[in-house]
XYZ file of C-alpha atoms in Angstrom:
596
model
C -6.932 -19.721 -3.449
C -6.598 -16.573 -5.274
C -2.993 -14.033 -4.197
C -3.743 -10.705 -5.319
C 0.095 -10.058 -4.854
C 1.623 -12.968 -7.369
C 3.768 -10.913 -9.417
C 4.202 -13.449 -11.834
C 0.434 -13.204 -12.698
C -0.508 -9.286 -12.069
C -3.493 -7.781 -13.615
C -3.344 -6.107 -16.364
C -5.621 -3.077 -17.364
C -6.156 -0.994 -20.452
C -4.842 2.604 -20.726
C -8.839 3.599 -20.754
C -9.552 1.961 -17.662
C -6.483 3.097 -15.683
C -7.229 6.908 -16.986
C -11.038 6.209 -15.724
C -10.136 5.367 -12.004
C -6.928 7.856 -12.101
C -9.551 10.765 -13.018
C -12.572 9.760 -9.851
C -9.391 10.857 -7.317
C -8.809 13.832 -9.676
C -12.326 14.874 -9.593
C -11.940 16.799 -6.075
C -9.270 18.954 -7.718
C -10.279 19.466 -10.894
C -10.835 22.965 -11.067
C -7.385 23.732 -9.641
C -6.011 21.499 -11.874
C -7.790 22.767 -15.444
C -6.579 26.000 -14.038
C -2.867 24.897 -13.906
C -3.503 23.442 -17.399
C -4.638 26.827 -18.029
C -1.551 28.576 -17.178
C 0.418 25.457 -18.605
C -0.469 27.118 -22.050
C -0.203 30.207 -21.230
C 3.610 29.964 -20.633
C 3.646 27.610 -24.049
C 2.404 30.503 -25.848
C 4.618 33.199 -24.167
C 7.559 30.812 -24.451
C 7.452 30.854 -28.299
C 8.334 34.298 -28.618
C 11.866 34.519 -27.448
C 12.913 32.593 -30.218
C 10.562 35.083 -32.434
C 12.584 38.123 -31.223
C 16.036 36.561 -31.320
C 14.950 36.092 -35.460
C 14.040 40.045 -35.001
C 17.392 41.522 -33.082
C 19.502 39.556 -35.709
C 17.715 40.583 -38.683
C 17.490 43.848 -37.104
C 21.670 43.737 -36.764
C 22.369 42.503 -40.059
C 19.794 44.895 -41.602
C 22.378 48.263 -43.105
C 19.455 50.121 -44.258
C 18.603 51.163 -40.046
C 21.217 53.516 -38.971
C 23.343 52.459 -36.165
C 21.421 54.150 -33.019
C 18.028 53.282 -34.552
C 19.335 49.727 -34.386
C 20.590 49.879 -30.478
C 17.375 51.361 -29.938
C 15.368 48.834 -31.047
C 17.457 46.370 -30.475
C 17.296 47.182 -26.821
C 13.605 47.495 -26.482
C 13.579 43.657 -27.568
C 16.216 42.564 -25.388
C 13.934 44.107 -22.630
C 10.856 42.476 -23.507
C 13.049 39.413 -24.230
C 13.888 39.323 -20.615
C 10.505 41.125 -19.124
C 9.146 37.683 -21.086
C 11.280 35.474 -19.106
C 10.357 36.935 -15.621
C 6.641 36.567 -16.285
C 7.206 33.144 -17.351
C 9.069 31.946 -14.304
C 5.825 33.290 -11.785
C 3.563 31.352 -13.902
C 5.803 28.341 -13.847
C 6.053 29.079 -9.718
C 2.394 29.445 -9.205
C 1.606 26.678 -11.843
C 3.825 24.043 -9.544
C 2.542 25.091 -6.280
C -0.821 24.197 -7.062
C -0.325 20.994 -9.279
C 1.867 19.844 -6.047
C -0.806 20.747 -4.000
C -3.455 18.625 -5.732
C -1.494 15.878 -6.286
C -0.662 15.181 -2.580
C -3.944 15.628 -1.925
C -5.150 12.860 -4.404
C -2.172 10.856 -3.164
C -3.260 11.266 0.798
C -7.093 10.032 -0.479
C -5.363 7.406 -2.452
C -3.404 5.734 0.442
C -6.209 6.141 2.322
C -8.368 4.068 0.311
C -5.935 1.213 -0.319
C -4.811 0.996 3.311
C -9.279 1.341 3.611
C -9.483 -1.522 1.988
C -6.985 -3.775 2.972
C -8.060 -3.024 6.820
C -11.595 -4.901 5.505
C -9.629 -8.037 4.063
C -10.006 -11.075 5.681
C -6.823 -11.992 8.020
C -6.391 -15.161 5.741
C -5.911 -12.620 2.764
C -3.391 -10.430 4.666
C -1.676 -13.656 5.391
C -1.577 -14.556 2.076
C 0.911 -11.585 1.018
C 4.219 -10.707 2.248
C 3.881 -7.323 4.580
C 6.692 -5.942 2.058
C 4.224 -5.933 -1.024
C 1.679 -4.681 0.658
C 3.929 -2.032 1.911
C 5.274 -1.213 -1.459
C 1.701 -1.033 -2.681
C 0.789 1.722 -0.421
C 4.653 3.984 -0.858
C 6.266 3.222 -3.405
C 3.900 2.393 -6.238
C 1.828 5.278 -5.002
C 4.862 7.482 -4.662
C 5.134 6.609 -8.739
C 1.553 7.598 -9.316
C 2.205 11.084 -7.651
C 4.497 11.749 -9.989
C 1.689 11.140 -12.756
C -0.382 13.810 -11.183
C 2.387 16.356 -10.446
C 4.387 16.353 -13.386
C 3.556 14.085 -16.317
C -0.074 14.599 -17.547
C 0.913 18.799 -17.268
C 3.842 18.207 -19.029
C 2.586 15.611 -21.734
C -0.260 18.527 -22.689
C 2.903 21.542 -22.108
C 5.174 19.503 -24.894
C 1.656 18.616 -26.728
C 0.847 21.803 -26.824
C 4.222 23.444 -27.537
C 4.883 21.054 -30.992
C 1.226 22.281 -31.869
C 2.080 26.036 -31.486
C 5.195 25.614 -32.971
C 4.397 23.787 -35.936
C 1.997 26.348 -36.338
C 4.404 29.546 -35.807
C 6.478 27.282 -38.537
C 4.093 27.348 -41.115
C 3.020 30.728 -40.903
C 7.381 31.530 -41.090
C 7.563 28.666 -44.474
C 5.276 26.250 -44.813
C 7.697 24.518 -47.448
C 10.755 24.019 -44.547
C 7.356 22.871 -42.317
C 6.962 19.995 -44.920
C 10.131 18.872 -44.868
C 9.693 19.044 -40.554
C 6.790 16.942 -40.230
C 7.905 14.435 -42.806
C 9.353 13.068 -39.520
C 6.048 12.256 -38.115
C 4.856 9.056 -39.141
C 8.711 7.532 -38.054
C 8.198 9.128 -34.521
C 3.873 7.177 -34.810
C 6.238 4.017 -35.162
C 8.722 4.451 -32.353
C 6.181 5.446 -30.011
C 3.886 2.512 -30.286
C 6.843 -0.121 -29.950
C 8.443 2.359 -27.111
C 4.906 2.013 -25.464
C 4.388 -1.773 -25.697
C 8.169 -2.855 -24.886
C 8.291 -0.167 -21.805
C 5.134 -0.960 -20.032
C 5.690 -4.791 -20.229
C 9.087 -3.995 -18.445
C 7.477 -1.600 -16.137
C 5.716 -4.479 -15.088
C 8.673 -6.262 -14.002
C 10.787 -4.043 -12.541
C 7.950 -3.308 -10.281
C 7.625 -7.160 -9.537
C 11.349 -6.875 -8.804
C 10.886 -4.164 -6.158
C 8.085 -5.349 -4.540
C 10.308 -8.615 -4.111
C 12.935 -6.910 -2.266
C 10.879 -5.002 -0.564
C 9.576 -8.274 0.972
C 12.376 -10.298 1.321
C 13.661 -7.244 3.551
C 10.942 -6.961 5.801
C 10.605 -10.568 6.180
C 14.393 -11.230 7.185
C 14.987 -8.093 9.242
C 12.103 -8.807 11.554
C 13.858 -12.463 11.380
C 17.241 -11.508 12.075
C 17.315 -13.317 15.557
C 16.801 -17.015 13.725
C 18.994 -16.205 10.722
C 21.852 -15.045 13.847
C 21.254 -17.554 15.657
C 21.401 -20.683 13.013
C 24.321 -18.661 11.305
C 22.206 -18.379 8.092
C 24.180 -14.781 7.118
C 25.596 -15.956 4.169
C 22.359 -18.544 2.949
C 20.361 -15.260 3.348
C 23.209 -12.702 1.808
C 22.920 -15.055 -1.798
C 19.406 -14.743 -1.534
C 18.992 -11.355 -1.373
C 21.498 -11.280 -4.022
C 19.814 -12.722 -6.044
C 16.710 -11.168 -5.998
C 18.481 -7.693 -6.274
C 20.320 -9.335 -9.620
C 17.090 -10.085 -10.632
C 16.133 -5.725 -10.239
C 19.089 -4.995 -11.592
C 18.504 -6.995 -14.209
C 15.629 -5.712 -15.352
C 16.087 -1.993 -14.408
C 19.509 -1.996 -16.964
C 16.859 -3.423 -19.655
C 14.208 -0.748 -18.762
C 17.082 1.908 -18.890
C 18.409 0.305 -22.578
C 14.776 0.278 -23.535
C 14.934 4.142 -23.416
C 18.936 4.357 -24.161
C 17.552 3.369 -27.400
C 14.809 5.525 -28.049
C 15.673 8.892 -26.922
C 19.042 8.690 -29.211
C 16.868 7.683 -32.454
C 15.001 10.829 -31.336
C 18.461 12.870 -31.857
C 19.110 11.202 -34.971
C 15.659 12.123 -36.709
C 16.270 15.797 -34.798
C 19.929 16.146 -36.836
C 18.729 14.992 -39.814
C 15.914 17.756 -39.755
C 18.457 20.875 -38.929
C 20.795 19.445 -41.730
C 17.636 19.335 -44.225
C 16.345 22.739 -43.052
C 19.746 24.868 -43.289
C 20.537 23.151 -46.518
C 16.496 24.083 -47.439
C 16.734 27.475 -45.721
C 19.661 28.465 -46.813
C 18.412 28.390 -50.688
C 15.825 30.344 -50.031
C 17.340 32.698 -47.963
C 19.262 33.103 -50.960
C 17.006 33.469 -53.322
C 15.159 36.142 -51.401
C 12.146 34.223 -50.681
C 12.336 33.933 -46.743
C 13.866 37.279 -45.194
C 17.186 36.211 -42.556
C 14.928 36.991 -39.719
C 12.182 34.746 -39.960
C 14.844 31.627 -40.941
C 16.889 32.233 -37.859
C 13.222 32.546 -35.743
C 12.479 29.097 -37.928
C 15.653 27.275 -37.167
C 14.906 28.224 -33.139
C 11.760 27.110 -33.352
C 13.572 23.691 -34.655
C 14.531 23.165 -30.889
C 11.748 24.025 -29.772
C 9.482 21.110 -31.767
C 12.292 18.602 -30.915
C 13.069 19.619 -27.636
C 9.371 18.564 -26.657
C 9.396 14.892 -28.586
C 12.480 14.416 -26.680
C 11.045 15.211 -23.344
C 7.817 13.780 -24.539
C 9.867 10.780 -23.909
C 11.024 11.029 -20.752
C 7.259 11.909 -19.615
C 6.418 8.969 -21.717
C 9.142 7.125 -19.611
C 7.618 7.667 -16.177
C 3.891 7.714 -17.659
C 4.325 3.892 -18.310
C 6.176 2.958 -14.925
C 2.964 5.281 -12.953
C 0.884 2.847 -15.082
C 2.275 -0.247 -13.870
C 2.209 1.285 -10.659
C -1.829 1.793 -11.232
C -2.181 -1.234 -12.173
C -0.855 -3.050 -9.128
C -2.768 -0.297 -6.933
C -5.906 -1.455 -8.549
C -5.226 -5.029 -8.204
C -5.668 -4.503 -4.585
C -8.640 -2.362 -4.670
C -10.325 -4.888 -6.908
C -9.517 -7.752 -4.571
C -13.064 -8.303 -2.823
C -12.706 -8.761 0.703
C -13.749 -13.073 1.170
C -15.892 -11.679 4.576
C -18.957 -9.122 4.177
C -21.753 -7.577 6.380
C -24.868 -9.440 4.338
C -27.296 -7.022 3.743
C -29.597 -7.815 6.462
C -26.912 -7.675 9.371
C -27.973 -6.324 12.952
C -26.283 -4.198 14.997
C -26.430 -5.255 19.016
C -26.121 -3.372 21.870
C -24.821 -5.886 24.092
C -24.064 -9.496 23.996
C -25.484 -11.993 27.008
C -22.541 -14.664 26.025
C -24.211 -17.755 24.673
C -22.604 -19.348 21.892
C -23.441 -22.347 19.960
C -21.479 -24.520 17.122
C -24.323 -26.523 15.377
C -22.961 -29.327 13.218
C -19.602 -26.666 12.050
C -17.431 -28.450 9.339
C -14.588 -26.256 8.450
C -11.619 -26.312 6.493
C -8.783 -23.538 5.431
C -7.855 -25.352 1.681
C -10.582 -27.394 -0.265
C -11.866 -30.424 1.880
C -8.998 -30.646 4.029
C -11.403 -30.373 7.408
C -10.079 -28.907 10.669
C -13.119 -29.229 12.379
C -15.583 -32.203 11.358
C -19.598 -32.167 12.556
C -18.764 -30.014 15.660
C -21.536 -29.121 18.141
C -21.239 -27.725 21.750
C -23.077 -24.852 23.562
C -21.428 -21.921 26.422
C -24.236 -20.979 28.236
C -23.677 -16.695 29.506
C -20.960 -16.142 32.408
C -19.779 -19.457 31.663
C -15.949 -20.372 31.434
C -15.225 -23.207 28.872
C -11.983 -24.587 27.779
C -10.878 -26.086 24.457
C -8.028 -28.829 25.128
C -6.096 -31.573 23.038
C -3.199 -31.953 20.563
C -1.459 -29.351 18.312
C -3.909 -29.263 15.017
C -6.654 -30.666 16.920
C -8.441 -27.243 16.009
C -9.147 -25.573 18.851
C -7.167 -21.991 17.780
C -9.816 -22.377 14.650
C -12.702 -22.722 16.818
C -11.755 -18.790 18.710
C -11.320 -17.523 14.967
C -14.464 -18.619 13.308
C -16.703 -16.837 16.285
C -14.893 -13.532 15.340
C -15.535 -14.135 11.314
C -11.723 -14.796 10.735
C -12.406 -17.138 8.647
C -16.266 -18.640 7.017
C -17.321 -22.176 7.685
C -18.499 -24.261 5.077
C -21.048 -26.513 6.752
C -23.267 -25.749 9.989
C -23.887 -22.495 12.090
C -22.291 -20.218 14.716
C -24.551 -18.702 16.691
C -24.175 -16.099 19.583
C -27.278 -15.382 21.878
C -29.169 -17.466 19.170
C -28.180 -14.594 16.107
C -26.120 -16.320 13.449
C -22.799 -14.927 13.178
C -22.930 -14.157 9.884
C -26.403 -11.760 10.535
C -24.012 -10.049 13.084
C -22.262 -6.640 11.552
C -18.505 -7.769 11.776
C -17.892 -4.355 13.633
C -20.586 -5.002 16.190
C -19.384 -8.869 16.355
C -15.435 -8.015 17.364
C -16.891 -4.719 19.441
C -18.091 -6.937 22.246
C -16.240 -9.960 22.030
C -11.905 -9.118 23.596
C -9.130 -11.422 22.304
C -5.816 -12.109 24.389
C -3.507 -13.854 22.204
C -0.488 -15.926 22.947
C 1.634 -13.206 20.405
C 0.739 -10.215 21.860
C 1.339 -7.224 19.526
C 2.478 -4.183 21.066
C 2.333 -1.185 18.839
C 5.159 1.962 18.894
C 4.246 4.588 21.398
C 3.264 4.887 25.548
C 1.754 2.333 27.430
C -1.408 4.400 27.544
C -1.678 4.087 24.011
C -1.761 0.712 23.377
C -4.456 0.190 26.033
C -6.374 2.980 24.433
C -5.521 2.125 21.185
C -5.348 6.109 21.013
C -9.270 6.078 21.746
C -9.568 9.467 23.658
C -13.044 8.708 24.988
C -10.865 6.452 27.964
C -10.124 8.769 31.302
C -6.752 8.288 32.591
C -8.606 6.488 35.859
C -9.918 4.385 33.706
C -6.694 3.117 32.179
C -5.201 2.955 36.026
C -7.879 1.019 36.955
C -8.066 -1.502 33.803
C -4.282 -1.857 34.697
C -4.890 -2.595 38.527
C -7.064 -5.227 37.708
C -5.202 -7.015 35.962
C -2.358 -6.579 38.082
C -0.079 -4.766 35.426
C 0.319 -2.135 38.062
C 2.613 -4.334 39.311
C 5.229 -3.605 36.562
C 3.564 -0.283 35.258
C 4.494 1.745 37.994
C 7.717 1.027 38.393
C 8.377 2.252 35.162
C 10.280 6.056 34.130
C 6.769 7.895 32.947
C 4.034 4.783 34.283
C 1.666 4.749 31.407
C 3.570 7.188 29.323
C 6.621 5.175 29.050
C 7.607 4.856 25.729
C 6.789 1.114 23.966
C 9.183 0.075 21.228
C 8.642 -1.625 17.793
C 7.015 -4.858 18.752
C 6.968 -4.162 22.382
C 10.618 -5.419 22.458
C 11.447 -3.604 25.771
C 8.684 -5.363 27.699
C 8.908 -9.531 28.438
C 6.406 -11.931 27.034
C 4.632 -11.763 30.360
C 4.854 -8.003 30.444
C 3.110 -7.777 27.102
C 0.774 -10.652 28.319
C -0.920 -7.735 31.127
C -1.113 -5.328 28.863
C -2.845 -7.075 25.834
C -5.270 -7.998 29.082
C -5.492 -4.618 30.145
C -6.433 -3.505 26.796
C -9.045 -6.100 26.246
C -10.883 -5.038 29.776
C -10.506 -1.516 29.543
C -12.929 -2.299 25.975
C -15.442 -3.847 28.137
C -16.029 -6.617 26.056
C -18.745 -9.625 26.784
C -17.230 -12.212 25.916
C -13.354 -12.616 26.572
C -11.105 -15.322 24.515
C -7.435 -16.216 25.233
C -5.811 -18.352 22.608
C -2.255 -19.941 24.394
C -2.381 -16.540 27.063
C -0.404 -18.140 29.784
C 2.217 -19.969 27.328
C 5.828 -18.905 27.394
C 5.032 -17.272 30.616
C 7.273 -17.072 33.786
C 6.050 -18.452 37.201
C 5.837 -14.871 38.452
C 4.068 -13.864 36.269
C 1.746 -17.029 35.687
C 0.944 -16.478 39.498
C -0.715 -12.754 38.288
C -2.216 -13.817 35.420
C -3.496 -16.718 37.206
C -5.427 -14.243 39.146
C -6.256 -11.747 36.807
C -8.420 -14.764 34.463
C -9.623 -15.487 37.967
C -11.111 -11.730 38.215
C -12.542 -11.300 34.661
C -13.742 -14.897 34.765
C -16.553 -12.572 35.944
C -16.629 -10.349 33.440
C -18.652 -12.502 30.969
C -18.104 -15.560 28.633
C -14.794 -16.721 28.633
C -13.044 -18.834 26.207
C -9.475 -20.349 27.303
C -7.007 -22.340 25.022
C -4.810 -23.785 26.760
C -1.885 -26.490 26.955
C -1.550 -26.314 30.457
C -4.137 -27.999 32.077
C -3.590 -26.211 35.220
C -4.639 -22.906 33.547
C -8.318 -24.910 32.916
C -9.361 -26.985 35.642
C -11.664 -24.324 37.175
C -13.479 -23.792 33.761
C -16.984 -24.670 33.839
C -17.010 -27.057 31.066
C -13.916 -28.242 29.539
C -14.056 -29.267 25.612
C -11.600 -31.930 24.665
C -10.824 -31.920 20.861
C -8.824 -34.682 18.514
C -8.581 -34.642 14.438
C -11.246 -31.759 14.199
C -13.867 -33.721 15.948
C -15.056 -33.560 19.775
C -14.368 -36.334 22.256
C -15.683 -35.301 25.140
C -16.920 -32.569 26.855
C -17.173 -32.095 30.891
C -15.576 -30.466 34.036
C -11.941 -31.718 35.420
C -13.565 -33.771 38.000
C -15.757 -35.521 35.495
C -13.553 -35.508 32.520
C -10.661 -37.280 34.717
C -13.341 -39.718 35.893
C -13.855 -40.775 32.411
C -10.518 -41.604 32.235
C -10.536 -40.867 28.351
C -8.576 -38.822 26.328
C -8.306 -36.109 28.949
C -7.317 -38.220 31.541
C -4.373 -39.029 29.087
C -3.230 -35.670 28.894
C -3.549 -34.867 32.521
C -1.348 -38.023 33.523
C 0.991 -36.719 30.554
C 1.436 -33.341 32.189
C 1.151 -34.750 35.574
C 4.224 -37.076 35.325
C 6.113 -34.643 33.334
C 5.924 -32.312 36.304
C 6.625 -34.762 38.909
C 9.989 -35.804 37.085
């Protein structure tokens, strides 16, 4: 079984590819973003000639053939368009930002909207299959990274591009001999790049890995902070965390000396050129082949082509971790959902509520079955129970109707339609599921009936509560349906939640109505109301019931008794206790328990 999240074994793409799928989300921006590239070189261009008319006002100072006002005249005309130069620059540079930040939140908002898209259409076994802290990181943090590729790097990789063409350029025309002895450089810097690129990606990769890791481990053990309180597990849990933050550290201080080497060779090679070009320049300065001016313009414009290679690196820095961050966005968006519409699937308006298992073998890992050769039919309206032993596969049964999971062997069908010819939409649309962990989302009590739907009238929502008697606790509540739910539902007690995940499901007016373990954990209270709410939507429509407690089933129509996968009989209480089989068993089990 395939984990898209294994960061031991992540994906790995080629620059092309990544720079393919980067440029479909830049396609909705692109004219804003050609423009900025536009201006990008327009401020390249006007930034090369400060360093031209610093040459000037110095050669202009040192010349003593210009009489002394000429010279303050002059020289103070270029000191104004010096700084008349910087002002212009800095507006571009404003407006230049504003829209590159623009489009790249844009192309970030479409890009967590596509991954968190997707993921919504994976199959629950998938989700379960990766820690929520990858999947989280996936969606901020790596995308966060990518951002970063949008609104500064690619700009700035074409601004320093750009800026070591146009210098080189403004070098040659100055002396094309000191230019020579500049660019000698460039076949050292070909080298360093290519093993900067290869040895920084790879631990890109890693460090990613790393955070994604911790990320995990976090929101694993704070949602588990109860157990690991309770068992005194503080310290067990403190090394492991440790750990796993030694391991980021680890690998962030090799990222960092990774690029602690680089950039410094870059100074080296950038030292070595000023000594070679004021020893070079200063000869022919000499000799009166290269007037003062233009070598003082040159040397500037010395900066000015290292300057970029140096922050070339940085940009090269954070273009390597936003492609590791690609990559693991990708991996996600390549991950093909294991449950599809086919081609052919029907929409339905309604459902009447018959469902049939014809000869359904399933299991979750190779042929390890859950459920072996089972066959049963709910006719509509009818109330059937599914009984027997943990792992006898009766949660399994409630999942494979909604397409949680595919059978291998056999057919589902509902109203004689085969599940799988069912859109998946249309399938969970009409059938409501009250779970035994009811999940309670942040927010009022109004919406997590509605699940913010604003089609449902606030009568509505009043009445879905009456009849399911959450009134009872609802309106004795600061706010009634406006009172505020926290993370997980925490404020509310298991039976509390219990109403409400029924509430929700009726207000939906589904046709057929599962509860997997509903009435478990409950109080007597409480058991009492629910008792008499499954009583009420008992007429509702189909109604499947999981249950431990036999006392919860004994006025289903037809109760299903399940052991190993496989049925063993199937029957109401009266006739299934005259049988005296398996569920007689269980009944006495229960039975005696409560009597002692």
């Amino acid at each position: 079984m395939k984990k898209f999240d294994d960061n031991k074994n992540i994906k790995t793409y080629k620059d092309s590819k990544i720079i393919n799928r980067l440029f479909r989300y830049l396609k909705p921006v692109l004219g804003y973003f050609i423009l900025a590239l536009f201006l990008t070189a327009l401020v390249v261009v006007v930034d090369l000639v400060p360093a031209y008319l610093e040459g000037q006002i110095i050669g202009l100072l040192g010349n003593e053939e210009v009489a002394k006002d000429e010279k303050l005249k002059s020289a103070l005309i270029l000191a104004i368009a010096y700084l008349l130069i910087i002002i212009i620059t800095a507006i571009i540079n404003y407006f230049n930002t504003m829209m590159l930040h623009k489009s790249g939140q844009r192309i970030i908002l479409n890009m967590r909207k596509d991954v968190f898209t997707h993921i919504e259409g994976l199959a629950i076994a998938q989700i379960n299959e990766t820690p929520v802290g990858k999947l989280v990181t996936r969606v901020t943090s790596d995308i966060n990274t990518i951002n970063e590729l949008f609104t500064n790097v690619i700009v700035n990789l074409i601004r320093y591009a750009l800026t070591i063409i146009f210098v080189v350029c403004m070098m040659l025309y100055i002396s094309p001999r000191l230019t020579l002895y500049v660019c000698i450089i460039a076949p050292i810097l070909v080298v360093m790049y290519s093993v900067f690129k290869y040895l920084s990606r790879k631990q890109y990769r890693k460090v990613r890995g790393c955070v994604s890791n911790v990320n995990a481990f976090l929101s694993e053990n704070i949602s588990g902070m109860k157990i690991t309180q309770i068992f005194n597990q503080e310290e067990k849990k403190l090394a492991e965390f440790k750990e796993k933050n030694n391991e980021l550290k680890k690998n962030s201080i090799k990222e960092i000396l990774i690029f602690g080497v680089f950039r410094p060779a870059i100074y080296v090679l950038y030292v070595i050129t000023q000594i070679i070009v004021l020893y070079n320049g200063y000869n022919l300065v000499r000799s009166k082949k290269l007037e003062l001016s233009l070598y003082v313009s040159f040397y500037r414009y010395i900066d000015s082509f290292f300057n970029p290679i140096q922050q070339l690196a940085d940009q090269f820095n954070m273009l390597q971790s936003a492609f590791a961050s690609a990559e693991r966005v990708f991996e996600i968006l390549d991950t093909e959902p294991r449950i599809l519409d086919t081609d052919d699937s029907i929409e339905l308006e309604s459902f009447e509520g018959k469902i049939e298992f014809d000869h359904v073998w399933f299991a979750y890992n190779d042929e390890n079955w859950i459920l072996r050769d089972v066959t049963f039919t709910v006719n509509p309206k009818e109330t059937a129970a599914f009984v027997g032993a943990t792992g006898a596969g009766k949660t399994t049964i409630l999942a494979l109707i909604v397409r949680n999971y595919e059978i291998q062997k056999g057919e589902i069908r509902i109203d004689g339609i085969n599940v799988n010819k069912i859109k998946i939409e249309c399938l969970r649309k009409h059938i409501g599921q009250m779970l035994q962990d009811v999940f309670l989302f942040s927010g009022s009590i109004k919406s997590n009936i509605t699940l913010r739907e604003e089609s449902f009238k606030d009568e509505e929502i009043v009445e879905a509560c009456k009849y399911v008697n959450a009134d009872k606790f609802v309106d004795r509540l600061d706010g009634g349906l406006d009172y505020q739910v926290l993370e997980r539902g925490v404020n509310f007690s298991s039976g509390q939640r219990q109403l409400l995940s029924f509430a929700r499901t009726i207000i939906h007016k589904p046709n057929i109505m599962i509860l997997d373990e509903a009435t478990a954990n409950i109080d007597t209270e409480t058991e009492v109301l629910i008792q008499d709410s499954l009583e009420k939507m008992r007429n509702i429509g189909t109604m499947l019931i999981v249950a431990h407690r036999l006392s919860t089933v004994q006025h289903a129509d037809k109760i299903i008794v399940l052991h190993k996968g496989k049925i063993m009989e199937i029957g109401n209480h009266q006739e299934l206790l005259a049988q005296k089989g398996l569920y007689y068993n269980l009944y006495e089990l229960q039975y005696k328990h409560l009597e002692k």
